[in-house]
Structure formats: structure tokens, C-alpha cells
Amino acid sequence: MTKYTEDHEWLDLDGDIVTVGITEHAAEQLGDIVFIELPEVGDVVASGAEVVTIESVKAASDIAAPLDGEIVEINAKIVETPGLVNEDPSGEGWFFKVKIEDVGALAEFMDEDEYKAMID
Amino acid sequence: MSEHDEMDGQGDASGEALARTPLTALHESLGARMAPFAGWLMPVQYPSGILREHAAAREGAALFDVSHMCQVILRPRSGKLEDAALALERIAPISVAGLAPDRQRYGLFTAPNGGILDDFMVANRGDHLFLVVNAARRDHDLAHLRAHLSDDCEIEALTDRALIALQGPRAEAAASALGASVASMKFMDVAETALAGVPCLVSRSGYTGEDGFEISIPADRAEGVAEALLEQAGVAPSGLGARDSLRLEAGLCLYGSDIDETTTPAEAGLGWAIQKIRRTGGAREGGFPGAARILAELENGPSRLRIGLRPEGRAPMRPPTAIFDSEDAAEPVGQVVSGAFGPTLGGPMAMAYAPTALAAPGTRLFGEVRGKRLPALVADLPFVPHRYKR
């Protein structure tokens, strides 16, 4: 099940682990990404906290943690090769995995149709 | 996702309609992302993206629309060009009278405090001077010229001409395919010549550090010339995003960021733009606003300097990143004025002002980025060597 936030993140739930990335629309808006700073595995994050910094050729942006939880995995490949996020934002360009307590909290986010309606 | 620092956000909030250049329709047909810049609707990037556009200027040729810049003619009322040249020298610390016909040079308007009011290009066109000034300073500069030069010159801002820049190692081949004579021009030469049958004013110059041309074209013929250039091998349309990363790699100043009324020519490292004849002991010494401070600083050195910085990590240091001389110093010694990722450099780069004692290449300084002091070495400018055709 993939959900979307108003901040153009996608959330992919598997058990109690949510994989987080940014949407193709967001990657396109940002332009070529040249630097990414990720949180550390083991960080306990609160919903809304800025956990990722992205620098594109034109701007700096933050990614907020969409949910309360603990960071259990990060995608070190995008730190080495930030352009992966532009090439494959919904696949190889994922950012981090967060283990969440409250799986029900995902219900508040948009599904694909609702997200598409928002960006149109 | 929240953006803090958008380079294309320099639009005016006055609510006035944005000006369109003679090439706006072409940009839109090429799928450009358009944004406000100094009151104009300008292309920031095309679908291929800023990195590819940047690479086009370094490896092929990049075509920029710079029609937002203001083209100005100064015509001497006496009919003698020298009178216009000497009039301009009253507000600019450069040798205009020493500029040979069909040659162009870089200039500055200075303020009584020694600061910089704008930077510009001036060409000797035989019976008149041709200037190009920054879009954001258009109104200021025209008022300034009228206030100081009206007795000696007719001042005409051209509104019926486009200006494009073709930059990169393939620029000569592309431009000369449309008008063979441009191939024999050298850096800073200016010539009236036909490109694709259209009479153009061409200078061999630019804002990327590469060889290339800046081409003034009658507005109603500009789209045809631009399209003919885009048909040449290796030419890519490029926007303001790539223009900014290219000029920063080339160590070139952006007015309003790196130079302004609070920076002097010596501090900005622009002493080379002030010819000997206007300096202390020269035949036309001084006689421009701020001369006392500007000439003294050229003799004795300024207390601070514009420096290049190479951050050691990958994080760009964007303006106004504070610069410190140690990891725990309480007070900053300066701040970043331009900073971005350098695609050709393959890493972040910045320009900053720092005390002269800390300005030697190799000096280790620290920029505070998101609360962390990150190391950066003072670097020689330009970051990427110039490749002008001299």
C-alpha cells in the first residue's frame, strides 16, 4: 500500500516498516539533486521533524518524518550518488525506512488518486 | 518538503506584469520552466536539467537568452566619441577613452563611498558607445547616466533588441555556420555582422568562462537567429540556473550578491578592471566617485577580500552562510555571498568575503551549515580555468 503526503513524500508500508521517498513530481520540481544528508539508523524521530536535507542545483529542501518512529535503515547509495533520486525516485532513490508504532496513522495520508488530484 | 533558498525567486512582489523577451514563446515551446527574474519572465531551466545545460557550455555550446539585460547607446552630442568616453569616465573608474574601436571592456559604476553601483560592458562603436547593464539595475543606471552624462551624450535605452549568449567550445563553429566572419574575432572584439541573414551586433565575450559570443539582434528577427543556432551541432538551450553555476565556477561576480554598494573594487578583486591611466600617477588619475578610497585601497590593499572557498564535504555553502576562522570561534569573520554545487568542479564551491589575513589560498576556514561548522579551504579563483580566445 503506497500513501502520499502533502509534502510530496511517498510512504510504502510493509508490516510495521514504512519506506519513505519523494515523488517523481517532487524530484522534477527540485531539479538535479547534488547533495543528500540522511538521518542515522537508530534515530527516534517525531512526525514533522526535519530528518533529511536535500540540495539541488537550485535550492535546499528538507524532508520531514511523516510519522513517529525509529529509523531502521537508510539508503546510503543516494548519499554517494544523489542523482539516483532524479532517475528513479520511487525505486532506487528511496530515502529511509522507519519502524512505526501506530500503523493506523497511515490512514490519514492520501492514496495515489488523491495525490494526483492535488498536483494537477 | 520545504524549500528555503530558491535561486529563481528574485522576482518582484510589486504585482506588476512580468516583461517577456522576444524569445519567451520559443522558451515555452522548448518546455522551459519559467520564473520571475528582475521583473522579467525568464527560463530557469529546460527539461534536460541544469547539469546537462551546464555541461553543454563546457563541452558543446549553450544558448542563453539574456534579453533582460539593458542595452544602452551613448551618443556624443559633439559628434566626437572622446567626449562621450570622457563623460563616462566621470562615473566609472575605467579607461573608456583608451578603448580601441570595435573593442569592449568590463566596467563599474562607483559610489562616493567607494562601493559599486553596478557592473557593465562597454564597447567602442566608432561614433557611439554601446553599454550592457544588469536588468535589476536598469532604472538606477539609466537615471544615473542621465544625471551625469546628459550634457555630453544622448542616452538611449534600446527596447527593440534581443540579446543572446552562445557559450562553449563549439560556439565558434555554430556561430560561424551562420556568419563566417565571427570566427576571426578575438576575446572582447565587437563587430556588426549578419547571422543567418540578420544584421547583428556580436561581441566575443560571455559570463561562463568559456569562449563564446554575445549577440544583439533586432527583436523581430531574434527567434529565427536563435532557432538557427539551436539547429547547429552541440547547441543546447540553457537557462538562468546553468548561467549561475557556470559564472560561479568562472569566479565571475553577480551584482547584488558578490558586489554592491558595500563592496569596493579592491575588496571584490576587481582592481584589474581599473586601468593604470585612472590610478594614482596615471594621466587621467581619479575623477570618479569614491576615487580617494578606491585608489588608496589599490595601492595599500583592502582590509577584506572576496575569496573562493572549497568546502571539504559535499554540502554546498549557500549565502549567507557565516564563515569562522575556527570550529569554536564565537564571532564570524565573514559570510558567503555566492555558493552552489559546481558541476564541472564536481563538488561544492562558494565565494565569500574574509579579512585579508585569512584570504590566502589553502587557509582553512569553517562555514556554519545547519548548525554545524564545516571545513572549507580558501581556493584560487576561478574554480574552473577560463578558456577565452585571446
Short mmCIF file of C-alpha atoms in Angstrom, two decimals:
data_model
loop_
_atom_site.label_atom_id
_atom_site.label_comp_id
_atom_site.label_asym_id
_atom_site.label_seq_id
_atom_site.Cartn_x
_atom_site.Cartn_y
_atom_site.Cartn_z
CA MET A 1 0.00 0.00 0.00
CA THR A 2 1.51 3.33 -1.03
CA LYS A 3 0.40 6.58 0.56
CA TYR A 4 1.38 10.15 -0.19
CA THR A 5 1.94 13.23 1.98
CA GLU A 6 1.17 16.84 1.13
CA ASP A 7 4.94 17.36 1.17
CA HIS A 8 5.34 15.04 -1.85
CA GLU A 9 6.71 12.05 0.03
CA TRP A 10 5.61 8.52 -0.77
CA LEU A 11 5.17 6.02 2.06
CA ASP A 12 5.28 2.31 1.40
CA LEU A 13 4.06 0.15 4.29
CA ASP A 14 5.37 -3.39 4.84
CA GLY A 15 4.44 -4.83 8.24
CA ASP A 16 5.35 -2.06 10.66
CA ILE A 17 8.13 -0.65 8.44
CA VAL A 18 7.46 2.36 6.23
CA THR A 19 9.84 3.12 3.36
CA VAL A 20 9.95 6.86 2.57
CA GLY A 21 10.98 8.61 -0.63
CA ILE A 22 9.96 11.62 -2.68
CA THR A 23 7.62 11.51 -5.63
CA GLU A 24 8.57 11.91 -9.25
CA HIS A 25 6.74 15.24 -9.22
CA ALA A 26 8.89 16.46 -6.31
CA ALA A 27 12.12 15.21 -7.88
CA GLU A 28 11.25 17.03 -11.08
CA GLN A 29 10.42 20.24 -9.24
CA LEU A 30 13.68 20.12 -7.29
CA GLY A 31 15.81 19.68 -10.39
CA ASP A 32 19.14 17.86 -10.38
CA ILE A 33 19.93 16.75 -6.82
CA VAL A 34 23.58 17.14 -5.80
CA PHE A 35 23.66 16.52 -2.03
CA ILE A 36 21.63 14.50 0.45
CA GLU A 37 22.06 14.23 4.21
CA LEU A 38 20.15 11.33 5.80
CA PRO A 39 19.32 10.58 9.45
CA GLU A 40 21.20 7.81 11.26
CA VAL A 41 19.93 4.32 11.87
CA GLY A 42 18.57 4.23 15.42
CA ASP A 43 17.39 7.85 15.40
CA VAL A 44 13.99 8.15 17.02
CA VAL A 45 12.03 10.72 15.05
CA ALA A 46 8.81 12.57 15.61
CA SER A 47 6.28 13.31 12.90
CA GLY A 48 7.09 16.67 11.31
CA ALA A 49 10.75 16.71 12.37
CA GLU A 50 13.17 17.54 9.55
CA VAL A 51 15.22 14.41 9.03
CA VAL A 52 16.65 14.75 5.52
CA THR A 53 18.33 17.68 3.80
CA ILE A 54 18.36 17.78 0.02
CA GLU A 55 20.32 20.24 -2.07
CA SER A 56 19.53 20.52 -5.71
CA VAL A 57 21.30 22.70 -8.23
CA LYS A 58 18.83 25.42 -7.38
CA ALA A 59 17.65 25.07 -3.78
CA ALA A 60 17.96 23.45 -0.39
CA SER A 61 14.96 21.50 0.89
CA ASP A 62 14.05 19.46 3.94
CA ILE A 63 12.16 16.22 4.21
CA ALA A 64 10.11 15.79 7.36
CA ALA A 65 9.49 12.49 9.10
CA PRO A 66 5.89 11.68 8.17
CA LEU A 67 5.25 9.56 11.28
CA ASP A 68 6.64 8.91 14.76
CA GLY A 69 9.08 6.03 14.77
CA GLU A 70 12.65 4.75 14.68
CA ILE A 71 14.92 4.90 11.64
CA VAL A 72 15.88 1.28 10.87
CA GLU A 73 17.58 1.61 7.50
CA ILE A 74 18.92 4.38 5.25
CA ASN A 75 19.77 4.34 1.56
CA ALA A 76 23.50 5.10 1.57
CA LYS A 77 23.57 4.82 -2.24
CA ILE A 78 21.79 8.15 -2.68
CA VAL A 79 24.38 9.89 -0.47
CA GLU A 80 27.09 8.70 -2.86
CA THR A 81 25.00 9.25 -6.00
CA PRO A 82 22.31 11.86 -5.32
CA GLY A 83 21.25 11.77 -8.98
CA LEU A 84 19.61 8.37 -8.31
CA VAL A 85 16.72 10.26 -6.77
CA ASN A 86 16.12 12.07 -10.06
CA GLU A 87 16.49 8.89 -12.09
CA ASP A 88 14.31 6.58 -10.02
CA PRO A 89 12.56 8.46 -7.21
CA SER A 90 10.05 5.72 -6.42
CA GLY A 91 12.55 2.85 -6.64
CA GLU A 92 16.32 3.01 -6.14
CA GLY A 93 16.04 6.59 -4.94
CA TRP A 94 14.28 5.79 -1.64
CA PHE A 95 15.47 7.69 1.44
CA PHE A 96 14.96 5.75 4.68
CA LYS A 97 12.87 3.11 6.44
CA VAL A 98 11.12 3.95 9.67
CA LYS A 99 9.61 1.47 12.10
CA ILE A 100 6.32 2.84 13.36
CA GLU A 101 4.20 2.06 16.42
CA ASP A 102 0.86 3.06 15.01
CA VAL A 103 0.18 1.54 11.62
CA GLY A 104 -3.29 3.10 11.69
CA ALA A 105 -1.75 6.56 11.43
CA LEU A 106 -1.13 5.91 7.75
CA ALA A 107 -4.82 6.17 7.05
CA GLU A 108 -4.69 9.97 7.22
CA PHE A 109 -2.45 10.23 4.13
CA MET A 110 -3.58 10.43 0.51
CA ASP A 111 -3.87 7.50 -1.82
CA GLU A 112 -2.47 7.73 -5.35
CA ASP A 113 -5.62 9.21 -6.90
CA GLU A 114 -5.90 11.86 -4.22
CA TYR A 115 -2.22 12.76 -4.61
CA LYS A 116 -2.53 13.03 -8.37
CA ALA A 117 -5.55 15.29 -7.93
CA MET A 118 -3.51 17.50 -5.61
CA ILE A 119 -0.60 18.03 -8.02
CA ASP A 120 -2.74 18.53 -11.11
CA MET B 1 9.19 19.15 1.67
CA SER B 2 10.05 22.78 2.22
CA GLU B 3 12.37 24.90 0.13
CA HIS B 4 14.37 27.66 1.74
CA ASP B 5 16.51 29.11 -0.90
CA GLU B 6 15.27 29.28 -4.40
CA MET B 7 17.63 30.96 -6.83
CA ASP B 8 14.82 31.79 -9.17
CA GLY B 9 12.89 33.66 -6.50
CA GLN B 10 14.26 37.08 -7.30
CA GLY B 11 11.01 38.26 -8.81
CA ASP B 12 9.45 41.50 -7.79
CA ALA B 13 6.48 41.32 -5.49
CA SER B 14 5.06 44.57 -6.82
CA GLY B 15 2.31 42.81 -8.72
CA GLU B 16 3.41 44.39 -11.99
CA ALA B 17 3.20 42.16 -15.02
CA LEU B 18 6.45 40.42 -15.87
CA ALA B 19 8.19 41.55 -19.03
CA ARG B 20 8.54 38.98 -21.81
CA THR B 21 11.61 38.83 -24.03
CA PRO B 22 11.42 38.39 -27.83
CA LEU B 23 12.26 34.71 -27.15
CA THR B 24 9.69 33.90 -24.45
CA ALA B 25 7.47 31.99 -26.87
CA LEU B 26 10.46 29.94 -28.02
CA HIS B 27 11.35 29.06 -24.40
CA GLU B 28 7.80 27.96 -23.74
CA SER B 29 7.76 25.82 -26.89
CA LEU B 30 11.01 24.18 -25.71
CA GLY B 31 9.37 23.28 -22.39
CA ALA B 32 11.35 25.70 -20.23
CA ARG B 33 10.50 26.21 -16.59
CA MET B 34 9.90 29.95 -16.45
CA ALA B 35 10.32 32.11 -13.36
CA PRO B 36 10.40 35.79 -12.47
CA PHE B 37 13.86 37.38 -12.50
CA ALA B 38 14.38 41.13 -12.02
CA GLY B 39 10.91 41.85 -13.36
CA TRP B 40 11.25 39.53 -16.35
CA LEU B 41 9.79 36.11 -17.07
CA MET B 42 12.92 34.08 -17.77
CA PRO B 43 13.80 30.43 -18.38
CA VAL B 44 15.45 28.87 -15.32
CA GLN B 45 15.97 25.52 -16.99
CA TYR B 46 14.76 23.33 -19.83
CA PRO B 47 13.60 19.71 -19.49
CA SER B 48 17.14 18.29 -19.80
CA GLY B 49 18.05 19.95 -16.50
CA ILE B 50 20.68 22.33 -15.20
CA LEU B 51 23.52 19.77 -15.04
CA ARG B 52 23.20 18.94 -18.74
CA GLU B 53 22.85 22.61 -19.69
CA HIS B 54 25.97 23.38 -17.66
CA ALA B 55 27.83 20.54 -19.39
CA ALA B 56 26.73 21.89 -22.79
CA ALA B 57 28.56 25.15 -22.11
CA ARG B 58 31.73 23.32 -21.04
CA GLU B 59 31.72 20.64 -23.74
CA GLY B 60 29.47 21.84 -26.57
CA ALA B 61 27.64 25.14 -26.72
CA ALA B 62 24.91 26.62 -24.53
CA LEU B 63 22.47 29.21 -25.83
CA PHE B 64 21.16 31.69 -23.25
CA ASP B 65 18.52 34.38 -23.62
CA VAL B 66 19.87 37.41 -21.80
CA SER B 67 17.46 39.91 -23.35
CA HIS B 68 16.52 41.09 -19.85
CA MET B 69 19.83 42.91 -19.69
CA CYS B 70 19.60 46.54 -20.73
CA GLN B 71 21.36 47.67 -23.92
CA VAL B 72 22.20 51.38 -23.91
CA ILE B 73 23.65 53.70 -26.53
CA LEU B 74 25.66 56.78 -25.53
CA ARG B 75 25.99 59.15 -28.46
CA PRO B 76 28.27 62.22 -28.06
CA ARG B 77 26.39 65.48 -28.69
CA SER B 78 29.63 66.95 -30.10
CA GLY B 79 29.95 64.12 -32.59
CA LYS B 80 33.35 63.27 -31.07
CA LEU B 81 33.44 59.86 -29.39
CA GLU B 82 36.12 61.01 -26.98
CA ASP B 83 33.61 63.39 -25.39
CA ALA B 84 31.26 60.52 -24.62
CA ALA B 85 34.18 58.42 -23.37
CA LEU B 86 35.45 61.12 -21.03
CA ALA B 87 31.91 61.76 -19.80
CA LEU B 88 31.52 58.08 -18.90
CA GLU B 89 34.89 58.16 -17.15
CA ARG B 90 33.40 60.69 -14.68
CA ILE B 91 31.24 57.90 -13.20
CA ALA B 92 33.34 54.82 -13.95
CA PRO B 93 36.97 54.20 -12.88
CA ILE B 94 37.96 52.65 -16.20
CA SER B 95 39.68 53.89 -19.32
CA VAL B 96 36.91 54.43 -21.85
CA ALA B 97 38.90 56.92 -23.92
CA GLY B 98 41.60 54.26 -24.31
CA LEU B 99 39.19 51.69 -25.69
CA ALA B 100 40.01 50.99 -29.35
CA PRO B 101 37.25 50.93 -31.98
CA ASP B 102 35.38 47.61 -32.12
CA ARG B 103 36.68 46.63 -28.69
CA GLN B 104 34.76 46.06 -25.48
CA ARG B 105 35.73 46.09 -21.82
CA TYR B 106 34.30 45.45 -18.38
CA GLY B 107 33.40 48.45 -16.26
CA LEU B 108 31.98 49.53 -12.92
CA PHE B 109 29.88 52.46 -11.78
CA THR B 110 31.19 53.53 -8.39
CA ALA B 111 29.64 55.38 -5.47
CA PRO B 112 31.15 58.25 -3.44
CA ASN B 113 31.91 55.78 -0.60
CA GLY B 114 33.92 53.60 -2.99
CA GLY B 115 31.17 50.99 -3.31
CA ILE B 116 29.93 49.56 -6.60
CA LEU B 117 26.64 50.76 -8.11
CA ASP B 118 26.65 48.25 -10.97
CA ASP B 119 28.95 46.44 -13.36
CA PHE B 120 28.59 46.61 -17.13
CA MET B 121 30.18 46.07 -20.52
CA VAL B 122 31.09 48.98 -22.77
CA ALA B 123 32.05 48.82 -26.46
CA ASN B 124 33.58 51.45 -28.71
CA ARG B 125 31.31 51.52 -31.77
CA GLY B 126 33.14 54.28 -33.61
CA ASP B 127 30.58 57.08 -33.38
CA HIS B 128 28.93 55.92 -30.13
CA LEU B 129 29.43 53.77 -27.05
CA PHE B 130 27.34 50.64 -26.55
CA LEU B 131 26.70 49.51 -22.96
CA VAL B 132 25.03 46.45 -21.47
CA VAL B 133 23.93 46.83 -17.84
CA ASN B 134 22.19 44.49 -15.40
CA ALA B 135 18.43 44.08 -15.65
CA ALA B 136 17.93 44.63 -11.92
CA ARG B 137 19.85 47.93 -12.14
CA ARG B 138 18.27 49.19 -15.35
CA ASP B 139 16.24 52.04 -13.83
CA HIS B 140 19.03 53.04 -11.48
CA ASP B 141 21.67 53.05 -14.19
CA LEU B 142 19.60 54.98 -16.71
CA ALA B 143 18.82 57.64 -14.11
CA HIS B 144 22.49 57.72 -13.11
CA LEU B 145 23.64 58.11 -16.73
CA ARG B 146 21.05 60.83 -17.38
CA ALA B 147 22.01 62.72 -14.22
CA HIS B 148 25.73 62.75 -15.02
CA LEU B 149 26.07 62.49 -18.79
CA SER B 150 23.11 64.30 -20.36
CA ASP B 151 25.12 67.45 -21.11
CA ASP B 152 27.56 65.46 -23.24
CA CYS B 153 25.57 62.50 -24.54
CA GLU B 154 22.27 61.38 -25.88
CA ILE B 155 21.30 58.35 -23.82
CA GLU B 156 19.10 55.77 -25.45
CA ALA B 157 17.96 52.51 -23.86
CA LEU B 158 17.19 50.04 -26.63
CA THR B 159 13.88 48.28 -26.20
CA ASP B 160 13.60 46.67 -29.62
CA ARG B 161 16.53 44.29 -29.43
CA ALA B 162 17.08 40.82 -28.03
CA LEU B 163 20.39 39.70 -26.53
CA ILE B 164 21.54 36.10 -26.57
CA ALA B 165 24.75 34.44 -25.40
CA LEU B 166 26.27 31.43 -27.13
CA GLN B 167 28.94 29.90 -24.91
CA GLY B 168 31.24 26.92 -25.12
CA PRO B 169 33.95 25.23 -27.19
CA ARG B 170 31.52 24.67 -30.08
CA ALA B 171 30.22 28.26 -30.07
CA GLU B 172 32.62 29.37 -32.80
CA ALA B 173 31.61 26.56 -35.16
CA ALA B 174 27.91 27.15 -34.52
CA ALA B 175 28.03 30.94 -34.93
CA SER B 176 30.35 30.90 -37.93
CA ALA B 177 27.97 28.50 -39.71
CA LEU B 178 25.53 31.44 -39.71
CA GLY B 179 28.09 34.15 -40.40
CA ALA B 180 31.65 33.14 -41.24
CA SER B 181 33.35 36.38 -40.16
CA VAL B 182 32.80 35.81 -36.43
CA ALA B 183 35.48 33.09 -36.44
CA SER B 184 38.24 35.67 -36.80
CA MET B 185 37.06 37.71 -33.78
CA LYS B 186 39.15 37.63 -30.60
CA PHE B 187 38.02 37.86 -26.97
CA MET B 188 36.32 41.25 -26.40
CA ASP B 189 36.18 42.13 -30.11
CA VAL B 190 32.89 43.66 -31.26
CA ALA B 191 31.55 43.56 -34.81
CA GLU B 192 28.40 44.29 -36.74
CA THR B 193 27.80 41.25 -38.88
CA ALA B 194 24.96 39.23 -40.38
CA LEU B 195 23.99 35.93 -38.81
CA ALA B 196 21.53 33.87 -40.85
CA GLY B 197 20.99 36.99 -42.93
CA VAL B 198 20.04 39.12 -39.91
CA PRO B 199 22.17 42.17 -39.03
CA CYS B 200 23.54 41.55 -35.54
CA LEU B 201 25.96 43.21 -33.15
CA VAL B 202 28.30 40.46 -31.97
CA SER B 203 30.89 40.53 -29.22
CA ARG B 204 33.24 37.69 -28.38
CA SER B 205 32.53 37.56 -24.66
CA GLY B 206 30.31 35.99 -22.05
CA TYR B 207 29.65 35.08 -18.45
CA THR B 208 30.68 31.43 -18.27
CA GLY B 209 34.50 31.45 -18.51
CA GLU B 210 34.21 29.79 -21.92
CA ASP B 211 34.84 31.12 -25.39
CA GLY B 212 31.66 32.41 -26.95
CA PHE B 213 29.60 35.27 -28.26
CA GLU B 214 27.02 37.73 -27.04
CA ILE B 215 24.70 38.70 -29.87
CA SER B 216 22.35 41.67 -30.04
CA ILE B 217 19.56 41.08 -32.56
CA PRO B 218 16.56 43.13 -33.75
CA ALA B 219 13.67 41.81 -31.64
CA ASP B 220 11.52 40.74 -34.56
CA ARG B 221 14.31 38.62 -36.06
CA ALA B 222 15.66 37.14 -32.81
CA GLU B 223 13.66 33.93 -32.81
CA GLY B 224 14.94 32.98 -36.26
CA VAL B 225 18.57 33.52 -35.27
CA ALA B 226 18.11 31.58 -32.01
CA GLU B 227 16.44 28.70 -33.83
CA ALA B 228 19.19 28.63 -36.48
CA LEU B 229 21.81 28.41 -33.70
CA LEU B 230 19.88 25.66 -31.90
CA GLU B 231 19.98 23.62 -35.12
CA GLN B 232 23.80 23.57 -35.04
CA ALA B 233 25.58 20.54 -33.62
CA GLY B 234 26.04 20.50 -29.88
CA VAL B 235 24.00 23.65 -29.12
CA ALA B 236 21.59 23.31 -26.18
CA PRO B 237 19.15 25.90 -24.85
CA SER B 238 20.23 26.81 -21.34
CA GLY B 239 18.62 28.81 -18.55
CA LEU B 240 19.50 31.05 -15.65
CA GLY B 241 20.23 28.06 -13.41
CA ALA B 242 23.17 26.90 -15.53
CA ARG B 243 24.21 30.51 -16.13
CA ASP B 244 24.65 30.90 -12.37
CA SER B 245 26.66 27.70 -11.79
CA LEU B 246 28.83 28.49 -14.83
CA ARG B 247 29.64 32.04 -13.78
CA LEU B 248 30.39 30.94 -10.22
CA GLU B 249 32.82 28.24 -11.42
CA ALA B 250 34.41 31.00 -13.53
CA GLY B 251 34.74 33.20 -10.41
CA LEU B 252 32.67 35.97 -12.02
CA CYS B 253 30.72 38.38 -9.84
CA LEU B 254 26.95 38.67 -9.77
CA TYR B 255 25.83 42.20 -8.96
CA GLY B 256 23.63 42.25 -5.86
CA SER B 257 25.27 39.08 -4.48
CA ASP B 258 29.05 39.38 -4.74
CA ILE B 259 29.34 43.10 -5.35
CA ASP B 260 27.14 46.01 -4.34
CA GLU B 261 27.32 49.44 -2.73
CA THR B 262 29.01 47.96 0.36
CA THR B 263 31.90 46.35 -1.54
CA THR B 264 34.76 48.22 -3.17
CA PRO B 265 36.59 47.22 -6.37
CA ALA B 266 39.74 46.24 -4.46
CA GLU B 267 37.80 44.17 -1.92
CA ALA B 268 35.99 42.42 -4.76
CA GLY B 269 39.28 41.62 -6.52
CA LEU B 270 38.26 43.79 -9.47
CA GLY B 271 41.33 46.01 -9.46
CA TRP B 272 42.21 44.58 -12.91
CA ALA B 273 39.20 46.46 -14.30
CA ILE B 274 40.76 49.81 -13.32
CA GLN B 275 43.42 50.62 -15.88
CA LYS B 276 46.71 52.22 -14.86
CA ILE B 277 45.82 55.52 -16.52
CA ARG B 278 42.97 56.03 -14.00
CA ARG B 279 45.10 55.07 -10.98
CA THR B 280 47.42 57.13 -8.80
CA GLY B 281 50.09 58.62 -11.04
CA GLY B 282 48.15 57.92 -14.25
CA ALA B 283 47.45 60.60 -16.85
CA ARG B 284 43.70 60.55 -16.06
CA GLU B 285 44.04 59.65 -12.37
CA GLY B 286 40.86 59.67 -10.30
CA GLY B 287 37.97 61.90 -11.19
CA PHE B 288 35.32 59.26 -10.48
CA PRO B 289 33.08 58.75 -7.42
CA GLY B 290 34.92 57.15 -4.50
CA ALA B 291 38.34 57.72 -6.09
CA ALA B 292 40.09 58.54 -2.79
CA ARG B 293 39.17 55.25 -1.14
CA ILE B 294 39.32 53.11 -4.27
CA LEU B 295 42.79 54.30 -5.32
CA ALA B 296 44.16 54.09 -1.77
CA GLU B 297 42.94 50.50 -1.48
CA LEU B 298 44.52 49.59 -4.80
CA GLU B 299 47.84 50.98 -3.52
CA ASN B 300 47.77 49.64 0.04
CA GLY B 301 45.41 46.68 -0.11
CA PRO B 302 41.90 46.43 1.34
CA SER B 303 41.11 45.05 4.79
CA ARG B 304 38.98 42.26 3.37
CA LEU B 305 38.84 40.34 0.12
CA ARG B 306 36.49 38.29 -1.98
CA ILE B 307 37.73 34.72 -1.75
CA GLY B 308 36.93 31.37 -3.29
CA LEU B 309 36.03 28.55 -0.91
CA ARG B 310 36.05 24.80 -1.49
CA PRO B 311 34.01 23.05 1.21
CA GLU B 312 35.74 19.79 2.16
CA GLY B 313 32.48 17.82 2.31
CA ARG B 314 29.70 17.63 -0.24
CA ALA B 315 27.30 20.11 1.37
CA PRO B 316 27.01 23.37 -0.55
CA MET B 317 27.52 26.54 1.50
CA ARG B 318 24.86 28.87 0.22
CA PRO B 319 24.60 32.57 1.04
CA PRO B 320 24.52 33.90 3.73
CA THR B 321 26.49 31.05 5.38
CA ALA B 322 28.60 32.57 8.18
CA ILE B 323 32.37 31.96 7.92
CA PHE B 324 34.53 31.37 11.02
CA ASP B 325 38.28 31.04 11.43
CA SER B 326 37.97 28.09 13.82
CA GLU B 327 35.49 25.43 14.86
CA ASP B 328 34.67 27.21 18.10
CA ALA B 329 35.16 30.91 17.33
CA ALA B 330 32.32 33.00 18.76
CA GLU B 331 32.19 35.61 16.01
CA PRO B 332 32.15 35.06 12.26
CA VAL B 333 34.92 36.60 10.15
CA GLY B 334 32.80 36.88 7.03
CA GLN B 335 29.99 35.38 5.05
CA VAL B 336 29.28 33.52 1.85
CA VAL B 337 27.91 35.72 -0.94
CA SER B 338 27.51 33.04 -3.63
CA GLY B 339 27.52 29.30 -3.14
CA ALA B 340 26.38 26.27 -5.05
CA PHE B 341 27.38 22.89 -6.39
CA GLY B 342 29.90 23.14 -9.22
CA PRO B 343 29.01 20.54 -11.84
CA THR B 344 32.36 20.76 -13.69
CA LEU B 345 34.24 21.07 -10.41
CA GLY B 346 32.39 18.02 -9.13
CA GLY B 347 31.75 19.49 -5.71
CA PRO B 348 30.52 22.50 -3.79
CA MET B 349 32.06 25.95 -4.24
CA ALA B 350 31.45 29.35 -2.74
CA MET B 351 32.64 32.92 -2.81
CA ALA B 352 32.84 34.87 0.44
CA TYR B 353 34.37 37.98 1.93
CA ALA B 354 37.07 37.40 4.56
CA PRO B 355 39.74 39.51 6.27
CA THR B 356 42.84 39.85 4.08
CA ALA B 357 44.92 37.91 6.62
CA LEU B 358 42.66 34.87 6.06
CA ALA B 359 42.40 35.18 2.29
CA ALA B 360 45.48 33.20 1.18
CA PRO B 361 44.67 30.05 -0.81
CA GLY B 362 44.94 26.98 1.40
CA THR B 363 43.71 28.76 4.55
CA ARG B 364 41.26 26.53 6.41
CA LEU B 365 38.02 28.26 7.38
CA PHE B 366 34.67 26.97 8.59
CA GLY B 367 31.18 27.61 7.28
CA GLU B 368 28.23 27.11 9.59
CA VAL B 369 25.69 24.97 7.74
CA ARG B 370 22.55 23.90 9.59
CA GLY B 371 24.25 24.49 12.94
CA LYS B 372 27.46 22.59 12.11
CA ARG B 373 30.88 24.13 11.45
CA LEU B 374 32.07 22.51 8.23
CA PRO B 375 35.65 22.98 6.99
CA ALA B 376 36.40 24.74 3.71
CA LEU B 377 39.71 25.73 2.13
CA VAL B 378 40.33 29.12 0.58
CA ALA B 379 40.81 28.42 -3.13
CA ASP B 380 42.14 30.33 -6.12
CA LEU B 381 39.55 31.87 -8.41
CA PRO B 382 38.36 30.89 -10.92
CA PHE B 383 37.43 27.39 -9.79
CA VAL B 384 37.41 26.27 -13.43
CA PRO B 385 40.02 27.86 -15.74
CA HIS B 386 38.85 30.40 -18.31
CA ARG B 387 39.16 29.38 -21.94
CA TYR B 388 38.78 32.67 -23.79
CA LYS B 389 40.07 33.01 -27.36
CA ARG B 390 42.66 35.74 -26.94
#
